[in-house]
PDB file of C-alpha atoms in Angstrom:
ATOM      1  CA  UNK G   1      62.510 141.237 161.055  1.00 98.00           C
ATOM      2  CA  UNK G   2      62.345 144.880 160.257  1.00 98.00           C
ATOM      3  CA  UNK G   3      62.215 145.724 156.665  1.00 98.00           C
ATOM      4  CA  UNK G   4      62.468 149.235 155.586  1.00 98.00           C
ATOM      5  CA  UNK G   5      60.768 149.503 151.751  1.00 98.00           C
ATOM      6  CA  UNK G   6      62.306 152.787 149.824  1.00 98.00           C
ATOM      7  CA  UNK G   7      59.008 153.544 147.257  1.00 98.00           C
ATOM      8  CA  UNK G   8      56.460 151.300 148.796  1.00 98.00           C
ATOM      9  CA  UNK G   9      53.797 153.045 147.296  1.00 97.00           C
ATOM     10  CA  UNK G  10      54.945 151.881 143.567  1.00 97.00           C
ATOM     11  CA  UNK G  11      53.400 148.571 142.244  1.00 97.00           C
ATOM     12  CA  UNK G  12      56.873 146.575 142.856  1.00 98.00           C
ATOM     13  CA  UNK G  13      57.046 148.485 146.402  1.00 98.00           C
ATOM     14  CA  UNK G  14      53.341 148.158 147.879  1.00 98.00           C
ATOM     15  CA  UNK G  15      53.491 144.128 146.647  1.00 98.00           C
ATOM     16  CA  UNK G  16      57.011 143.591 148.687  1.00 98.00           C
ATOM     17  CA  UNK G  17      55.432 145.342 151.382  1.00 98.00           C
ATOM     18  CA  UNK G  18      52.269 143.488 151.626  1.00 98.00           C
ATOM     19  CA  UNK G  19      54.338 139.868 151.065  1.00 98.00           C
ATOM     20  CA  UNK G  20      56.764 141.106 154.064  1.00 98.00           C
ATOM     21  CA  UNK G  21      53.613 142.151 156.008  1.00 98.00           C
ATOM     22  CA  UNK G  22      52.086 139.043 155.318  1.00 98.00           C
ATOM     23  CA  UNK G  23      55.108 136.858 156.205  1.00 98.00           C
ATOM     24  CA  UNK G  24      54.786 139.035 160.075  1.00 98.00           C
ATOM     25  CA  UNK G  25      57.825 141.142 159.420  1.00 98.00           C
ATOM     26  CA  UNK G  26      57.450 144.773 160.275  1.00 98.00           C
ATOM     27  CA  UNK G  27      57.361 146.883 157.133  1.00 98.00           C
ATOM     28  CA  UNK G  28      58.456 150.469 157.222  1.00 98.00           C
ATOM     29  CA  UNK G  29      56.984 151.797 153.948  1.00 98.00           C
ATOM     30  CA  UNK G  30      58.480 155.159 152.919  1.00 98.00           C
ATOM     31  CA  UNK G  31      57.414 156.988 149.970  1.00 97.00           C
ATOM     32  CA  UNK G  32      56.661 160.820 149.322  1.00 96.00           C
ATOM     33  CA  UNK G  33      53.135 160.151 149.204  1.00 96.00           C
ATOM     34  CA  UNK G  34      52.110 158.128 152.334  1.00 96.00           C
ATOM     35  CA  UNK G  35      48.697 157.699 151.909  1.00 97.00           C
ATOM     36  CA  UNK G  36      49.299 155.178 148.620  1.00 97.00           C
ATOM     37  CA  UNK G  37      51.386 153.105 150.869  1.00 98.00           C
ATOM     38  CA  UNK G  38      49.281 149.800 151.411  1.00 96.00           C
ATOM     39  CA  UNK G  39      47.631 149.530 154.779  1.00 96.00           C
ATOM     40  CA  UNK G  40      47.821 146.509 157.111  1.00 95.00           C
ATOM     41  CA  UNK G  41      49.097 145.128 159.965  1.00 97.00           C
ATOM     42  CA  UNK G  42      52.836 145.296 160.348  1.00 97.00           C
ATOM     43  CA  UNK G  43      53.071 148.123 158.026  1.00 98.00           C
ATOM     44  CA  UNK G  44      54.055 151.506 158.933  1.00 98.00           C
ATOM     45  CA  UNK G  45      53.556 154.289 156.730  1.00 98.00           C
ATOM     46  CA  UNK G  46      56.451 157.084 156.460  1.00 97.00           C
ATOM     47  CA  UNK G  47      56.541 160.374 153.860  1.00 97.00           C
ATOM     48  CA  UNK G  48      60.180 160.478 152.785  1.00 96.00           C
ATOM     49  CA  UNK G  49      62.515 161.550 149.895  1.00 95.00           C
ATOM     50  CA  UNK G  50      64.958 158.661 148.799  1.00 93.00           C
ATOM     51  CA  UNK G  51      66.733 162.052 147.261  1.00 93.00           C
ATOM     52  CA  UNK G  52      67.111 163.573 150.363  1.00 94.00           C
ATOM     53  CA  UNK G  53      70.687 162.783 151.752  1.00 95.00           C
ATOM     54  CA  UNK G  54      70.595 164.849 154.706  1.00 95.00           C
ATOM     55  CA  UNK G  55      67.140 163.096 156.613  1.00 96.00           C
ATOM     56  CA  UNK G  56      67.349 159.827 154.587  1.00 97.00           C
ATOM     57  CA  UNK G  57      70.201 157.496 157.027  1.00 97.00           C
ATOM     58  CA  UNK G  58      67.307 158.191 159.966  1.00 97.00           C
ATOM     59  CA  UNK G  59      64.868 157.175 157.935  1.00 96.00           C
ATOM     60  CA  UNK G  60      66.667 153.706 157.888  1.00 98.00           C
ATOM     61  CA  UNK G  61      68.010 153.314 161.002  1.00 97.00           C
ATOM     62  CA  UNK G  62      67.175 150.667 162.845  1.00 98.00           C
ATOM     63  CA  UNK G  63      66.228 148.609 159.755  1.00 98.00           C
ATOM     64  CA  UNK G  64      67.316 145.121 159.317  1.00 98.00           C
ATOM     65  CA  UNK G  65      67.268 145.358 155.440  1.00 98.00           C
ATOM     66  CA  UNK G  66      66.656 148.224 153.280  1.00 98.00           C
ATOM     67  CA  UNK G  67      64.371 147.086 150.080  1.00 98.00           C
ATOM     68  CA  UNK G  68      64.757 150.084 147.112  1.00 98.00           C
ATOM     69  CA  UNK G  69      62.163 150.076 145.063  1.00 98.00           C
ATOM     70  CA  UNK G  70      61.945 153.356 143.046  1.00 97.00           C
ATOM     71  CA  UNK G  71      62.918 154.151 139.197  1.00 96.00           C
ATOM     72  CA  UNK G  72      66.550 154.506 138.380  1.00 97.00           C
ATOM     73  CA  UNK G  73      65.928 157.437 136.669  1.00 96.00           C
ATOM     74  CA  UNK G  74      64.645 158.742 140.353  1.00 92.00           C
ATOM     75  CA  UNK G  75      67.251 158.002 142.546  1.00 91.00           C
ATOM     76  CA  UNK G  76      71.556 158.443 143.061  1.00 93.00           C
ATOM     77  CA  UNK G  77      73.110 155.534 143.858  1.00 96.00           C
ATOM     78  CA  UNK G  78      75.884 157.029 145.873  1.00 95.00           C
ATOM     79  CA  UNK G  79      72.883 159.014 147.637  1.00 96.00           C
ATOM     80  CA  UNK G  80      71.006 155.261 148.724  1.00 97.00           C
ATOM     81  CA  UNK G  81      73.958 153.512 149.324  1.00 97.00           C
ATOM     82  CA  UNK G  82      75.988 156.414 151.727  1.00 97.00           C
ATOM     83  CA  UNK G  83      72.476 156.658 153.462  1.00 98.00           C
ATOM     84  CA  UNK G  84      72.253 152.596 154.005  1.00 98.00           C
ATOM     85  CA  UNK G  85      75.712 152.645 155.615  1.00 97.00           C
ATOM     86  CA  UNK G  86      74.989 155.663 157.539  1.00 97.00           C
ATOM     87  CA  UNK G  87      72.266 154.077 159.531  1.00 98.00           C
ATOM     88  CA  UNK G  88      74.304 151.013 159.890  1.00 98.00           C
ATOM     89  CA  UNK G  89      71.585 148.619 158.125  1.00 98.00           C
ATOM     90  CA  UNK G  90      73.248 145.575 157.617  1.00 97.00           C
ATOM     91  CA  UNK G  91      71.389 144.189 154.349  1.00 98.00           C
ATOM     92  CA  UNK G  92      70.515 146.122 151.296  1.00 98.00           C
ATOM     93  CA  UNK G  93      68.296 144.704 148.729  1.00 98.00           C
ATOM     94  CA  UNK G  94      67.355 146.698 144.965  1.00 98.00           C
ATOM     95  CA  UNK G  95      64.356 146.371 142.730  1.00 98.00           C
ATOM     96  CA  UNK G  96      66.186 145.879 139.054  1.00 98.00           C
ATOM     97  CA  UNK G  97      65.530 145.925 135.513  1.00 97.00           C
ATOM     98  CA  UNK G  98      65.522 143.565 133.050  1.00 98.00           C
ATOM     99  CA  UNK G  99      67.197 145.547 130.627  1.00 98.00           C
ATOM    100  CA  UNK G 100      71.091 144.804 132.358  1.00 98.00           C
ATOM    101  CA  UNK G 101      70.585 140.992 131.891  1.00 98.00           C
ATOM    102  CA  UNK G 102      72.285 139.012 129.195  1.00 98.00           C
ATOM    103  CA  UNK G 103      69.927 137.814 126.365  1.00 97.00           C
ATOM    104  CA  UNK G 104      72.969 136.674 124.500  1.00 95.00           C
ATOM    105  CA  UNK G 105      76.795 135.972 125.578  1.00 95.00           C
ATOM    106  CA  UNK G 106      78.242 139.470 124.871  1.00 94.00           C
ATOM    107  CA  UNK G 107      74.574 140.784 124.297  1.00 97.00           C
ATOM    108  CA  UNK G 108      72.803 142.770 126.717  1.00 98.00           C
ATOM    109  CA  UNK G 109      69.066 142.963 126.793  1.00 98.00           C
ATOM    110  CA  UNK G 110      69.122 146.553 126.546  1.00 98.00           C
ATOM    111  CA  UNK G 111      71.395 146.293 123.313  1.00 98.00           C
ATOM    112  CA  UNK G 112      69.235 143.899 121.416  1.00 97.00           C
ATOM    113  CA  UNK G 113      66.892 145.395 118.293  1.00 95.00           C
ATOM    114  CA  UNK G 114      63.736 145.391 119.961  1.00 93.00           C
ATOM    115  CA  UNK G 115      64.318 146.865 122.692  1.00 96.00           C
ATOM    116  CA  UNK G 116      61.277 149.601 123.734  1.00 95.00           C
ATOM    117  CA  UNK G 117      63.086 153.091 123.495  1.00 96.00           C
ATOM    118  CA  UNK G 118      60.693 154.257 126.171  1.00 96.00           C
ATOM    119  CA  UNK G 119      62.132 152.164 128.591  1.00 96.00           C
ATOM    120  CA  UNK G 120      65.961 152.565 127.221  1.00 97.00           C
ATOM    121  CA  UNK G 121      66.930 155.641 129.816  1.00 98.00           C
ATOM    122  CA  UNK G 122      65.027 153.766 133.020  1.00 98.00           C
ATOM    123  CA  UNK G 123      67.022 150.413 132.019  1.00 98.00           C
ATOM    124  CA  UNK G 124      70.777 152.256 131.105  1.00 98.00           C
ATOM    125  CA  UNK G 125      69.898 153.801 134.714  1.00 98.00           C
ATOM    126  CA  UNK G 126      69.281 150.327 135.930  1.00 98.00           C
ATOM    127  CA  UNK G 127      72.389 149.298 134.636  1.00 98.00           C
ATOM    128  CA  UNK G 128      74.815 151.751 135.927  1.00 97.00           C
ATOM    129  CA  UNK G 129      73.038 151.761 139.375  1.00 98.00           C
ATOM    130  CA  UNK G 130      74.124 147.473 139.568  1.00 98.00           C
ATOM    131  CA  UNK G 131      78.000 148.467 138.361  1.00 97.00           C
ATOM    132  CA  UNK G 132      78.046 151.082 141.373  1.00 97.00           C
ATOM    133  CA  UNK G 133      76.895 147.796 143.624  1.00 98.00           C
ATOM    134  CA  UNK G 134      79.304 145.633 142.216  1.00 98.00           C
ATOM    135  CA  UNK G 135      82.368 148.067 143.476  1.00 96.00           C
ATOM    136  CA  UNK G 136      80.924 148.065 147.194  1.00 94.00           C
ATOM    137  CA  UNK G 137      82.946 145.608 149.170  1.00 89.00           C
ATOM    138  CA  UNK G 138      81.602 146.366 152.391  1.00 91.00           C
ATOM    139  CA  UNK G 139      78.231 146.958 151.416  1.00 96.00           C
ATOM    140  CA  UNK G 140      75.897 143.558 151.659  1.00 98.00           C
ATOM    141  CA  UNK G 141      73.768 144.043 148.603  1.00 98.00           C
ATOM    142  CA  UNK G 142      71.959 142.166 146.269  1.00 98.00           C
ATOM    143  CA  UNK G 143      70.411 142.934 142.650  1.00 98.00           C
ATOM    144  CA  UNK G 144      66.808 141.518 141.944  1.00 99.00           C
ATOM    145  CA  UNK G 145      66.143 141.705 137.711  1.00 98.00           C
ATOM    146  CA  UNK G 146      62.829 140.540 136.785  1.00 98.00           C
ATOM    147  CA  UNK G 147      61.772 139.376 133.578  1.00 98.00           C
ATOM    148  CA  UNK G 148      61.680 141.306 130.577  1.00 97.00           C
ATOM    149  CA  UNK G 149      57.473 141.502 131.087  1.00 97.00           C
ATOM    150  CA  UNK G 150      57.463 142.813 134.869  1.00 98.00           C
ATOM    151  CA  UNK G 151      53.691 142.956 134.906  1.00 97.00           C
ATOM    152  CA  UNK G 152      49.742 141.404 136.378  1.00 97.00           C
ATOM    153  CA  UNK G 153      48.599 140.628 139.524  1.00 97.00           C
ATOM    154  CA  UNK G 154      48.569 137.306 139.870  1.00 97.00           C
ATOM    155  CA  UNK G 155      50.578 135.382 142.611  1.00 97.00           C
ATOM    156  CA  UNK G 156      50.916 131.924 141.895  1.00 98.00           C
ATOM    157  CA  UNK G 157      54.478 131.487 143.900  1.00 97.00           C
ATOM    158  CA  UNK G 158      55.476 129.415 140.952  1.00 98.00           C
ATOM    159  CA  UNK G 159      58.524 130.609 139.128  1.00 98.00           C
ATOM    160  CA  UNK G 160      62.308 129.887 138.211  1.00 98.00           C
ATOM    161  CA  UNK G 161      65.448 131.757 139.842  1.00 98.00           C
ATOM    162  CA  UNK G 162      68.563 132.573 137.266  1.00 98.00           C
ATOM    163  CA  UNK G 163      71.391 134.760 137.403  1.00 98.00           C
ATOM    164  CA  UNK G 164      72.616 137.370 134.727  1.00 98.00           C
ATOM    165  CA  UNK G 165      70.625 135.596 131.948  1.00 98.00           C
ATOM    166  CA  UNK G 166      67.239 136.587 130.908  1.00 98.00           C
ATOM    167  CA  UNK G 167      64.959 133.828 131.965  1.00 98.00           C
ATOM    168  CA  UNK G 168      62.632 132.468 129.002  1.00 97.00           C
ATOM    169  CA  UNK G 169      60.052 129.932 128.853  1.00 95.00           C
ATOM    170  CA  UNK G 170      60.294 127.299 125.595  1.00 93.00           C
ATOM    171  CA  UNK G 171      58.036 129.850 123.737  1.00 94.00           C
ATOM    172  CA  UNK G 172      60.305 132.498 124.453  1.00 92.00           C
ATOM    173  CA  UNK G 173      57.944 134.644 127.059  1.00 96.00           C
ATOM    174  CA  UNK G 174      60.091 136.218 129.395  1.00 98.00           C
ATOM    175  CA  UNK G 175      57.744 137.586 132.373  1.00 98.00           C
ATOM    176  CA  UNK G 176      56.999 137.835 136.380  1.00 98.00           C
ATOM    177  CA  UNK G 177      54.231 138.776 138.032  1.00 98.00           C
ATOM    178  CA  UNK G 178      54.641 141.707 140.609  1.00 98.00           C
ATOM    179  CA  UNK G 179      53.487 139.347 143.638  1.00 98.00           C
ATOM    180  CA  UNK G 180      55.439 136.596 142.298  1.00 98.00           C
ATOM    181  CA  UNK G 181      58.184 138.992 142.267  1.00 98.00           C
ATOM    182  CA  UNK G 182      57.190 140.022 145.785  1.00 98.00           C
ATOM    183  CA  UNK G 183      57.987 136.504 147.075  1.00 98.00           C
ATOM    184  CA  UNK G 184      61.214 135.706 145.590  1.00 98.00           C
ATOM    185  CA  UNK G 185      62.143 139.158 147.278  1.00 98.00           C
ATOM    186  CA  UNK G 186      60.858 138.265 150.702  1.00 98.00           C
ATOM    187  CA  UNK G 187      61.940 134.513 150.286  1.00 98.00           C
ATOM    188  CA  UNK G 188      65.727 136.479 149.708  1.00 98.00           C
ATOM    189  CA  UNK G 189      65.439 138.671 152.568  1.00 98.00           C
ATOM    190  CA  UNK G 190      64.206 135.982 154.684  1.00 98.00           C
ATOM    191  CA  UNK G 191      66.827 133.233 153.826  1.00 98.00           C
ATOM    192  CA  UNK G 192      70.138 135.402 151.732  1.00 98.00           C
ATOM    193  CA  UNK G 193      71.555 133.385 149.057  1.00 98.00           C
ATOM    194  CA  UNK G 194      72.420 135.928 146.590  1.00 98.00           C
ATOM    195  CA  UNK G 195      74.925 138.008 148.859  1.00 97.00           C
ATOM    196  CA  UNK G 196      76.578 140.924 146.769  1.00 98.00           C
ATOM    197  CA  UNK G 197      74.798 139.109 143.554  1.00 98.00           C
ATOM    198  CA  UNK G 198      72.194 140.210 141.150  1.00 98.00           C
ATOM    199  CA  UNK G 199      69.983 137.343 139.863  1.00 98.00           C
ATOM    200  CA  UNK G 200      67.172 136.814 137.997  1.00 98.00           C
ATOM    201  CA  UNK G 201      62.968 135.520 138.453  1.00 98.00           C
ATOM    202  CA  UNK G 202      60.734 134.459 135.847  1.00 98.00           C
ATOM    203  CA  UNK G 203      58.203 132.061 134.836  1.00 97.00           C
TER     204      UNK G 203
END
């Protein structure tokens, strides 16, 4: 499969691209800074500008899936999502936030006390980037949220899958692990079960 990752030279990005490499899927990695992209087989490196709405639907084309994986405060959903139907790329697949799940019924993680302030305009970003997927109906997307800890490097490929609700163990951690994170991506692109969904990954 071709995969084209949007920001594969973030921490979220370069560990999807490396688990898609791995699997023997051909990565495109764009980012504007090539040279952070992680190097391997299957994975070409491309400079590009997810901003740039004039060269980004070439930068795409020919993709099977389109992975974004850049900060919400970075990007314009109508720009990534005219550009992914542009080059006619059939699956589109997001990096999210925790901060749009539901830690309560009615109760938004963003909206509860403790929320960090510093990450309050990335995850209102977040949030408004998943209600512009939810009014595509021609667009196949789907919403990936880790948990509210989105952090380490350990891959263990143990973890649980949920939906809009903030996944918590029994002591009330709420985390991922950005390669564990990678492989509940890849296993998505590889085998779609969350067409036009968000969901959820965490320990």
């Amino acid at each position: 499969m071709k995969v084209t990752v949007l920001g594969a030279s973030g921490r979220a990005g370069s560990e999807i691209t490396r688990e898609l490499a791995r699997r023997g899927h051909q990565v495109t990695g764009v980012a504007r800074n090539p040279a952070r992209i992680p190097a391997g087989d299957g994975i070409s490196a491309v400079k590009g500008d997810a901003t740039d709405a004039g060269a980004l639907p070439a930068l795409l084309k020919g993709a099977d899936a389109v992975v974004s994986a850049i900060m919400f405060t970075d990007t314009d959903p109508d720009t990534l999502i005219a550009a992914v139907k542009a080059a006619g790329v059939p699956r589109y697949l997001v990096v999210g936030g925790a901060g749009s799940l539901d830690a309560a019924p009615g109760l938004k993680v963003i909206d509860t006390p403790d929320f960090p302030d510093i990450y309050r305009a990335e995850a209102a970003a977040g949030g408004r980037f998943l209600d512009h997927l939810r009014q595509e109906v021609d667009l196949d997307w789907t919403f990936l949220s880790p948990s509210a800890v989105f952090d380490g490097d350990e891959r263990t490929g143990q973890f649980r899958l949920g939906g809009d609700s903030l996944l918590s163990t029994a002591d009330g951690r709420s985390a991922i692990s950005f390669p564990d994170y990678a492989i509940a991506m890849a296993d998505e692109i590889e085998t779609p079960r969350h067409s036009r969904q968000r969901f959820t990954v965490g320990y």
